[in-house]
Short mmCIF file of C-alpha atoms in Angstrom, two decimals:
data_model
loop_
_atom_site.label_atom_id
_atom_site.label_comp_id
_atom_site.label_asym_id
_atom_site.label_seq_id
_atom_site.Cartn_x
_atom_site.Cartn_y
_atom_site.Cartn_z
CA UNK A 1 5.83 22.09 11.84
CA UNK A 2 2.51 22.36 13.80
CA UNK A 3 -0.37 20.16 13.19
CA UNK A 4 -3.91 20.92 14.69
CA UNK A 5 -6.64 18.47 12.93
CA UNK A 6 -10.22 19.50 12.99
CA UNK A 7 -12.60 17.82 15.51
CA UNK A 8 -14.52 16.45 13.15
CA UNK A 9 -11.79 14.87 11.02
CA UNK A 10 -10.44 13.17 14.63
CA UNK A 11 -13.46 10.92 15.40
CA UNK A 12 -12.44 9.72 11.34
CA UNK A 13 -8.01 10.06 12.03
CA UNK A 14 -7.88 9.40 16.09
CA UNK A 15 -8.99 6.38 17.13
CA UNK A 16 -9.08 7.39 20.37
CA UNK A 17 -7.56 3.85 22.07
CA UNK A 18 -5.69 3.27 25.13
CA UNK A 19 -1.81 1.92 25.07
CA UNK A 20 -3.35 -0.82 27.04
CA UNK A 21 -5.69 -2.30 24.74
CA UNK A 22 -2.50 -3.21 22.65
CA UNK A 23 -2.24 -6.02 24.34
CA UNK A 24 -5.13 -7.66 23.86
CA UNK A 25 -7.51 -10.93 26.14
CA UNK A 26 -4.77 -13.17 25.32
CA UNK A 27 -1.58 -11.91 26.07
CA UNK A 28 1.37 -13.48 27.66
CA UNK A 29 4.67 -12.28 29.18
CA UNK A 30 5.98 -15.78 28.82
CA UNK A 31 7.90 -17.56 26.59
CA UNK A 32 6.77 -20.49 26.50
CA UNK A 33 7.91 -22.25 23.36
CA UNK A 34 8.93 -19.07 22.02
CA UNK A 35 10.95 -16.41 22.52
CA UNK A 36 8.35 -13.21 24.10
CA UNK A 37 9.89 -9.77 23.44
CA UNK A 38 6.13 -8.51 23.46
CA UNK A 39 7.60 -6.55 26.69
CA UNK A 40 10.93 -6.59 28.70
CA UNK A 41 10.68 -9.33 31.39
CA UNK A 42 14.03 -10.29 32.10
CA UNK A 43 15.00 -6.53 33.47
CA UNK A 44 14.56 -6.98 36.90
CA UNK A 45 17.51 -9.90 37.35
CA UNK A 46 19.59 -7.06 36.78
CA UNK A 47 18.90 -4.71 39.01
CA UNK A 48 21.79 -4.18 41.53
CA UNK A 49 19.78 -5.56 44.45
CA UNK A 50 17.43 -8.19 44.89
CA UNK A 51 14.21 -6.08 45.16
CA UNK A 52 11.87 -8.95 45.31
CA UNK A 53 13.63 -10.22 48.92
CA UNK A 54 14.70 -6.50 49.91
CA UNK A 55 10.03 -5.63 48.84
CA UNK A 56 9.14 -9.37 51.12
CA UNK A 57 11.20 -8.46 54.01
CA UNK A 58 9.55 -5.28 54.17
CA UNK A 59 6.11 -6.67 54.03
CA UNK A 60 6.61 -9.39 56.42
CA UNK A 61 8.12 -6.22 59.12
CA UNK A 62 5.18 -4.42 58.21
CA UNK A 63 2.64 -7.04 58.69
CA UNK A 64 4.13 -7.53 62.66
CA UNK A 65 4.19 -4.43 63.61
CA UNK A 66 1.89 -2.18 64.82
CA UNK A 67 1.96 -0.17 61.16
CA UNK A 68 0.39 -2.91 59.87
CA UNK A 69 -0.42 -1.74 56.17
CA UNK A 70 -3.71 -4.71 56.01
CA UNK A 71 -4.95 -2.53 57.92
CA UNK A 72 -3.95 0.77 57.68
CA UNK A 73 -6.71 3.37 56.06
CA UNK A 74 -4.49 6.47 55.40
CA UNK A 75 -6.79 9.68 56.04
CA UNK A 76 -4.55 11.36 57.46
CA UNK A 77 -2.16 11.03 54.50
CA UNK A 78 -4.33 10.50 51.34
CA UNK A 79 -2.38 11.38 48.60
CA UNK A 80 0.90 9.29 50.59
CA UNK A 81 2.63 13.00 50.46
CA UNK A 82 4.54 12.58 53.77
CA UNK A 83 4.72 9.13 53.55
CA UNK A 84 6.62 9.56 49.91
CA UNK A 85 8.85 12.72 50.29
CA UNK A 86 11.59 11.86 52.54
CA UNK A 87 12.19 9.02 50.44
CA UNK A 88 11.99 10.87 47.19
CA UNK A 89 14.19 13.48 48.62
CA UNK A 90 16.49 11.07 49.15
CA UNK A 91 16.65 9.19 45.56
CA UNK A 92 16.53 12.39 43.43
CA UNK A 93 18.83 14.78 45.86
CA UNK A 94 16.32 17.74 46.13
CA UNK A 95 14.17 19.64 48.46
CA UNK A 96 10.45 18.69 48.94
CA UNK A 97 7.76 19.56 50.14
CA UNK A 98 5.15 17.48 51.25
CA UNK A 99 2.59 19.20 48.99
CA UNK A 100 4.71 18.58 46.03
CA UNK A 101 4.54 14.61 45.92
CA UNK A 102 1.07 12.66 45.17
CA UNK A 103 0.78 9.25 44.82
CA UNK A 104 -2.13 8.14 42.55
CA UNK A 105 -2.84 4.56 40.44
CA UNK A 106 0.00 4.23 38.50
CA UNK A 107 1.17 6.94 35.99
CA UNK A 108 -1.60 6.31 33.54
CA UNK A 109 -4.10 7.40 36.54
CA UNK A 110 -2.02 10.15 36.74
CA UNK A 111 -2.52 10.93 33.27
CA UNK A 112 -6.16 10.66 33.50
CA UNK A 113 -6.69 12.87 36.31
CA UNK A 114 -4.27 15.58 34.41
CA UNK A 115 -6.22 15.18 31.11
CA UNK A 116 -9.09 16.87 33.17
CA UNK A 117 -6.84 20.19 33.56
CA UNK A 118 -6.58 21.55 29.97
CA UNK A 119 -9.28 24.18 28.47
CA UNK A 120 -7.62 25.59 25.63
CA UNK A 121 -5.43 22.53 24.23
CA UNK A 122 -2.29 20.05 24.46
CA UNK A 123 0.65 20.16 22.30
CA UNK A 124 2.86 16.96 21.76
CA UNK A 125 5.43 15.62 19.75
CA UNK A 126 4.52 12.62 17.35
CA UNK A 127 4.84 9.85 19.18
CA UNK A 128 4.47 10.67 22.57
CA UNK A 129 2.13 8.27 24.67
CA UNK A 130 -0.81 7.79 23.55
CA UNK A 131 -3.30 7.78 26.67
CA UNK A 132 -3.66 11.48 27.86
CA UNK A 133 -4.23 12.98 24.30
CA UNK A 134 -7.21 10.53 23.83
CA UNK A 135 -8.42 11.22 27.44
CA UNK A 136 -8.10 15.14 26.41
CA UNK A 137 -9.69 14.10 22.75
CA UNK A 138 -13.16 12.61 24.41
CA UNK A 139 -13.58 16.03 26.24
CA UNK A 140 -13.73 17.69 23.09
CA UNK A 141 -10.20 20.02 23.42
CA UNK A 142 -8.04 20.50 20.93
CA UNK A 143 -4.60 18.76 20.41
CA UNK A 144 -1.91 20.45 18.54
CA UNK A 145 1.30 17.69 17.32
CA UNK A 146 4.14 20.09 16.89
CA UNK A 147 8.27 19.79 17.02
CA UNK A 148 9.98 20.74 20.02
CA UNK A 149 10.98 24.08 19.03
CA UNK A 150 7.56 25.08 18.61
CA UNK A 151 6.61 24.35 22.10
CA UNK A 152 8.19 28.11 22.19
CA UNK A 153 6.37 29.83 20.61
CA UNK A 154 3.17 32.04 21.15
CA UNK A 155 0.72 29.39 21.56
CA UNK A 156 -3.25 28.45 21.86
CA UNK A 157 -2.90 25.74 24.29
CA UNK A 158 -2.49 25.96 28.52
CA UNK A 159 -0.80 22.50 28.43
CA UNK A 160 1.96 20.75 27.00
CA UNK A 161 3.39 17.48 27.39
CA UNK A 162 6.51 15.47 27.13
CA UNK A 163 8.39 12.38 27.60
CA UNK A 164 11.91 12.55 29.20
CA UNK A 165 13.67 10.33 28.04
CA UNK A 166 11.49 10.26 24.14
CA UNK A 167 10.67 6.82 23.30
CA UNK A 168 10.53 7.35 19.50
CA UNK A 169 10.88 11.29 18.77
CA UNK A 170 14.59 11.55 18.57
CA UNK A 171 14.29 15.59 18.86
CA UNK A 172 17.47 15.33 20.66
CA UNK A 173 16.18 16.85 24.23
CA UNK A 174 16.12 16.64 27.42
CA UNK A 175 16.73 18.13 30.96
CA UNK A 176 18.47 20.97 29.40
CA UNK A 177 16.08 21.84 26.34
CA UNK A 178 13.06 21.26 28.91
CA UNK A 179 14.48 23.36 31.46
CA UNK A 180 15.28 26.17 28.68
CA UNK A 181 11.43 26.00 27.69
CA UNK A 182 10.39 26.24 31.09
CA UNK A 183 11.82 29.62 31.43
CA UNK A 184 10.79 30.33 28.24
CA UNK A 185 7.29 29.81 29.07
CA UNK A 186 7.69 31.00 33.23
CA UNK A 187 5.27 34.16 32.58
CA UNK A 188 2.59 31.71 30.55
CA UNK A 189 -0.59 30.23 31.87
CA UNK A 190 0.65 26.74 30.57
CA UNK A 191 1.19 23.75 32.51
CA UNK A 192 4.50 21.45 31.32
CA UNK A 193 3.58 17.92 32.36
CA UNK A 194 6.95 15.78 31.95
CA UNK A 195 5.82 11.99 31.58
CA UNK A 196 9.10 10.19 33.17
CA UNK A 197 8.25 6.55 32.91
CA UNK A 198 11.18 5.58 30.80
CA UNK A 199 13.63 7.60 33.22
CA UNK A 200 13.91 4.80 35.30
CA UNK A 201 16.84 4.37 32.49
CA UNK A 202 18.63 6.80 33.14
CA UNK A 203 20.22 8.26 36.58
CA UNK A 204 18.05 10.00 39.04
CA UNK A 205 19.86 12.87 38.05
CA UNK A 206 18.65 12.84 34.57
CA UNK A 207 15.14 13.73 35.97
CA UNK A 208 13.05 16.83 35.08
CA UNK A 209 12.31 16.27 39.02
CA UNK A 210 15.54 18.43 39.73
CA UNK A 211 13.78 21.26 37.58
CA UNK A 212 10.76 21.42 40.46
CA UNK A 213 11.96 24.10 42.63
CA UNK A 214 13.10 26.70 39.77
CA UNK A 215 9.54 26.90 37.66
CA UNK A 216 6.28 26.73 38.06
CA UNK A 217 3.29 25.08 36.31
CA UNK A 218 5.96 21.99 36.17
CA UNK A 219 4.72 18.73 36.44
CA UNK A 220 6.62 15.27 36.55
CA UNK A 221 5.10 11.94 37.01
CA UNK A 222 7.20 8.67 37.25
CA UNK A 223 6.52 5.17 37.70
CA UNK A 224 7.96 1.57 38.95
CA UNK A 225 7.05 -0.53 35.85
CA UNK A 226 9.88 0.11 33.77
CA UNK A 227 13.57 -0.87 34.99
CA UNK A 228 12.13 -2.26 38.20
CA UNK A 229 9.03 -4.53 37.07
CA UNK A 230 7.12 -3.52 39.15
CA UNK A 231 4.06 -2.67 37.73
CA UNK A 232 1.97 -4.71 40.01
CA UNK A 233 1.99 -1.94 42.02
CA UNK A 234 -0.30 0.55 40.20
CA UNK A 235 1.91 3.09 41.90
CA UNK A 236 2.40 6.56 40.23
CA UNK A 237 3.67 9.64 41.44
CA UNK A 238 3.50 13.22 40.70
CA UNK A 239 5.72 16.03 41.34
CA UNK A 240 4.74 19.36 41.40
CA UNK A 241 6.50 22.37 41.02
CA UNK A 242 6.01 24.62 44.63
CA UNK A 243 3.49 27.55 43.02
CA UNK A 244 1.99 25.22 40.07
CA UNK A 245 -1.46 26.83 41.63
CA UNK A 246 -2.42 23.14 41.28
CA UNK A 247 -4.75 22.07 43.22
CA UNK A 248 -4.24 17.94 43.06
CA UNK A 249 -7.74 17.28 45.26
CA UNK A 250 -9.60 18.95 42.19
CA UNK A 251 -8.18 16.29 40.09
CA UNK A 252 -7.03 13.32 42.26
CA UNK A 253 -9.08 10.61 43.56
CA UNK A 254 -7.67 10.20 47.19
CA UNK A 255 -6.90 7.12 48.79
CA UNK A 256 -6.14 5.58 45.16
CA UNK A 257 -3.18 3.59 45.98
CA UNK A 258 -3.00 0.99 48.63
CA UNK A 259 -0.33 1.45 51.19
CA UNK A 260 1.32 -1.67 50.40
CA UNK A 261 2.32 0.04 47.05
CA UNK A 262 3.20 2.78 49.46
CA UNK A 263 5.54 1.08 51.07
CA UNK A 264 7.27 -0.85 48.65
CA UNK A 265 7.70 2.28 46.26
CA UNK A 266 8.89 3.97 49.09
CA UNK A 267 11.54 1.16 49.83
CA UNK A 268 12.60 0.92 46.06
CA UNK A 269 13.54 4.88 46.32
CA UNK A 270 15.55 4.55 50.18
CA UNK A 271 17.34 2.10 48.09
CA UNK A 272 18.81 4.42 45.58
CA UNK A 273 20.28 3.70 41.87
CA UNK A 274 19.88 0.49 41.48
CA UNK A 275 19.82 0.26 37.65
CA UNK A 276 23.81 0.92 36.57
CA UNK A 277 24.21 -2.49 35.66
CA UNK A 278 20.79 -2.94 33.93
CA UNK A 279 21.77 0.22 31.76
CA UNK A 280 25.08 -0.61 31.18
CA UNK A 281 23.19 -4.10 29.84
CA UNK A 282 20.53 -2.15 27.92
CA UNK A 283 23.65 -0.43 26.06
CA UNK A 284 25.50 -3.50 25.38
CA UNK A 285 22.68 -5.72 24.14
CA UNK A 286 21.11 -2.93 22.14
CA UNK A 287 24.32 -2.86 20.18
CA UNK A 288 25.04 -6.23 19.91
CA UNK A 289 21.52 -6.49 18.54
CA UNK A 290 21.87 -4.03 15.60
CA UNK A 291 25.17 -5.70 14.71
CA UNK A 292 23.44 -8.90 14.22
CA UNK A 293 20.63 -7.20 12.03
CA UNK A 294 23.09 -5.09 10.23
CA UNK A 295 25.39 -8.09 9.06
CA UNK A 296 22.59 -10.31 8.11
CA UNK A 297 21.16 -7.30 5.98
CA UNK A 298 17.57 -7.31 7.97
CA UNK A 299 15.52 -4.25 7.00
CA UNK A 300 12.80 -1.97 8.40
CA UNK A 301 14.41 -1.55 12.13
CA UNK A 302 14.25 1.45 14.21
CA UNK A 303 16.49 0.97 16.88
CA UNK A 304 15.48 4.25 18.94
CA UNK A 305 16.63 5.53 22.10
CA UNK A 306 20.07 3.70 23.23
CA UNK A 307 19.39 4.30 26.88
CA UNK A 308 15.93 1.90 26.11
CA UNK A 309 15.54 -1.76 25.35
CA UNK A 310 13.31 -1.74 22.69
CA UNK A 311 13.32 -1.65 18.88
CA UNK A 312 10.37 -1.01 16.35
CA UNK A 313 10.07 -2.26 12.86
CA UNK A 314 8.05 -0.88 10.05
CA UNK A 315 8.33 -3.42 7.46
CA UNK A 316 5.82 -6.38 7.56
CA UNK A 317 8.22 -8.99 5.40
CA UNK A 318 11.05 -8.61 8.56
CA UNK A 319 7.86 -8.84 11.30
CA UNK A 320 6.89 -12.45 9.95
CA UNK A 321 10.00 -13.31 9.27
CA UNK A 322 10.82 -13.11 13.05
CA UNK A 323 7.63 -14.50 13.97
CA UNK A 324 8.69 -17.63 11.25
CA UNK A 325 11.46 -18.38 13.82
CA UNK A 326 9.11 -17.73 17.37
CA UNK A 327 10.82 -13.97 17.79
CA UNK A 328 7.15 -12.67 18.79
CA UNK A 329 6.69 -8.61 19.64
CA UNK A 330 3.42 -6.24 19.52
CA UNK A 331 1.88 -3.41 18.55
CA UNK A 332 3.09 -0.41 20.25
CA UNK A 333 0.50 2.23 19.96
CA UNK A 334 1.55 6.21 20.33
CA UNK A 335 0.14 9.53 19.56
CA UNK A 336 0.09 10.93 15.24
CA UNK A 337 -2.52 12.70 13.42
CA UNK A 338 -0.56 12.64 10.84
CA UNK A 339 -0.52 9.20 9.74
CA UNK A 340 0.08 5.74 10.89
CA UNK A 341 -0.36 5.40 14.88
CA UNK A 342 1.03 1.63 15.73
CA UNK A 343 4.38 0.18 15.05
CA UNK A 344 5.58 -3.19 15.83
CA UNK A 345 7.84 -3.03 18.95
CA UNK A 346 10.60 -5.59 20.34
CA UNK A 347 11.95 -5.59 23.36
CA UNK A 348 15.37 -6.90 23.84
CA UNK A 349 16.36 -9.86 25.25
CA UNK A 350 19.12 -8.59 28.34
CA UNK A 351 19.58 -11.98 30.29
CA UNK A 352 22.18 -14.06 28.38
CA UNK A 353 20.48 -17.08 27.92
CA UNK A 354 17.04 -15.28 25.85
CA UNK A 355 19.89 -13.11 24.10
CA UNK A 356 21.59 -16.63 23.01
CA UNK A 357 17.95 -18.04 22.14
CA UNK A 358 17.61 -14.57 19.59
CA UNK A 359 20.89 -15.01 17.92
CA UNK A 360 19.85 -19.45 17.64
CA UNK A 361 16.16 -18.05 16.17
CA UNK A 362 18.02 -15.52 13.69
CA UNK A 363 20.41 -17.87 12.56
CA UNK A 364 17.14 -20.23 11.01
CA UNK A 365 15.88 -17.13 9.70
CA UNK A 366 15.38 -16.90 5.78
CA UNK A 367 16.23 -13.47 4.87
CA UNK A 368 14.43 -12.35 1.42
#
């Protein structure tokens, strides 16, 4: 089913927000005297290897020696190209080119930057984040919210976009169906721009990235916030296919990331998969968390992805009774023009000692 809404109906249906401003002048990742699933902090004590030691140990090595990233002003390499692709050559096990790998502020820079490409429109799944259709909705383009299978058919956009993994379409895809649509689509003048922020849960061999070399007009971008925590970084990077015709100093601010985020994305990837046994613990909690809803007959919970630690909930009676008993979430806001474009989101606790303070707080829950 294809959707295409009117521009004058969107300034009334789209509000035209950021994913950001869900979060509001007073939020906190702590817990406090609660128990904060408003986002997923305990993910990084399971990572394989200590990055935090592995990132300071790095920085302190930098700092004495004569690549001393303080003060290092990176002309010569502004979009961190050859400073990225041996390293992400090495974590994803494929070929690259230095003109295939960009570095720019975080993926939601990224985003921005690509939002400037399309002429004709973008096509999405419901769902999908919400950032670059409301970038590509202020410059007056049309957006088209369609089902996967249409993305194969004769179109009127030159740009569609998807997430790999899906954080709530549950369409069913992934490196298979996108590679299939890529060849579908290898004659068209349509970019495919593969967001891959929540693939840092899954292998590295999951990745649309493997799909580079085969097709053009493919684009992947992927992150450090999710799985590693490392946000801080504002570090996102973009992989091109070798004839996208893209020209990224059209679109990219240079010199947008500062080489410390260089460096320590560049360490995280020489380090390799490091997330088995924080997706092995996504898996695990996940399920242990829907058994404890199930039996105690909780309604209104979308559990979503497996490979993902989050739920959503849809029903306001189950929200506040969580929030009755300090389980605290947010608004997670994503892309619909067809209806409702928030849902409440909880991430789940992985450590055991939050996981034991959610089954304490839904034991004093009063379930209507």
């Amino acid at each position: 089913m294809r959707i295409s809404v009117p521009y004058r109906r969107w300034r009334i249906m789209f509000k035209s927000t950021l994913s950001v401003n869900s979060y509001g002048p007073d939020f906190s990742g702590e817990d406090n005297d609660i128990l904060n699933l408003r986002w997923t902090s305990d993910e990084r004590e399971l990572l394989d290897s200590d990055i935090i030691d592995i990132l300071n140990d790095a920085i302190i090595k930098s700092i004495n020696s004569k690549e001393n990233f303080l003060i290092k002003y990176p002309v010569e390499d502004p979009y961190a190209s050859r400073a990225l692709v041996s390293s992400a050559a090495e974590y994803f096990d494929c070929d690259f080119s230095p003109e295939q790998v960009y570095a720019g502020s975080g993926v939601s820079g990224l985003l921005f930057s690509l939002s400037l490409m399309p002429v004709k429109g973008v096509a999405f799944m419901q769902g999908a984040y919400l950032d670059l259709p409301s970038w590509v909705f202020k410059r007056g383009i049309p957006l088209y919210q369609v089902e996967f299978d249409d993305f194969f058919n004769k179109n009127e956009w030159d740009m569609i976009f998807i997430e790999n993994p899906p954080l709530l379409n549950q369409s069913g895809y992934g490196v298979e169906k996108i590679s299939q649509l890529c060849e579908h689509l290898k004659n068209d003048d349509c970019y495919i721009v593969v967001d891959e922020s929540y693939a840092n849960y899954l292998t590295p061999a999951m990745s649309c990235v493997s799909l580079l070399n085969r097709y053009d007009k493919l684009i992947v971008l992927r992150g450090f916030s999710k799985g590693y925590g490392m946000g801080s970084l504002r570090l996102g990077v973009m992989f091109a296919a070798r004839n996208t015709g893209l020209l990224p100093s059209r679109i990219l601010p240079p010199l947008s990331v500062s080489p410390m985020s260089i460096l320590c994305g560049k360490t995280l990837w020489h380090m390799g998969d490091i997330t088995k046994k924080l997706r092995e613990t996504i898996v695990a909690r996940k399920q242990q968390f829907m058994d404890i809803i199930n039996a105690k007959n909780i309604t209104g919970i979308f559990f979503g992805n497996n490979a993902i630690p989050y739920v959503f909930i849809n029903e306001p009676t189950t929200i506040s009774m969580l929030e009755n008993v300090g389980i605290f979430g947010k608004q997670h806001f994503f892309i619909n023009l067809n209806g409702a474009d928030y849902i409440y989101r909880l991430s789940v606790p992985l450590c055991r000692h939050r996981f034991d303070q959610f089954i304490t707080r839904i034991n004093k829950a009063t379930i209507k």
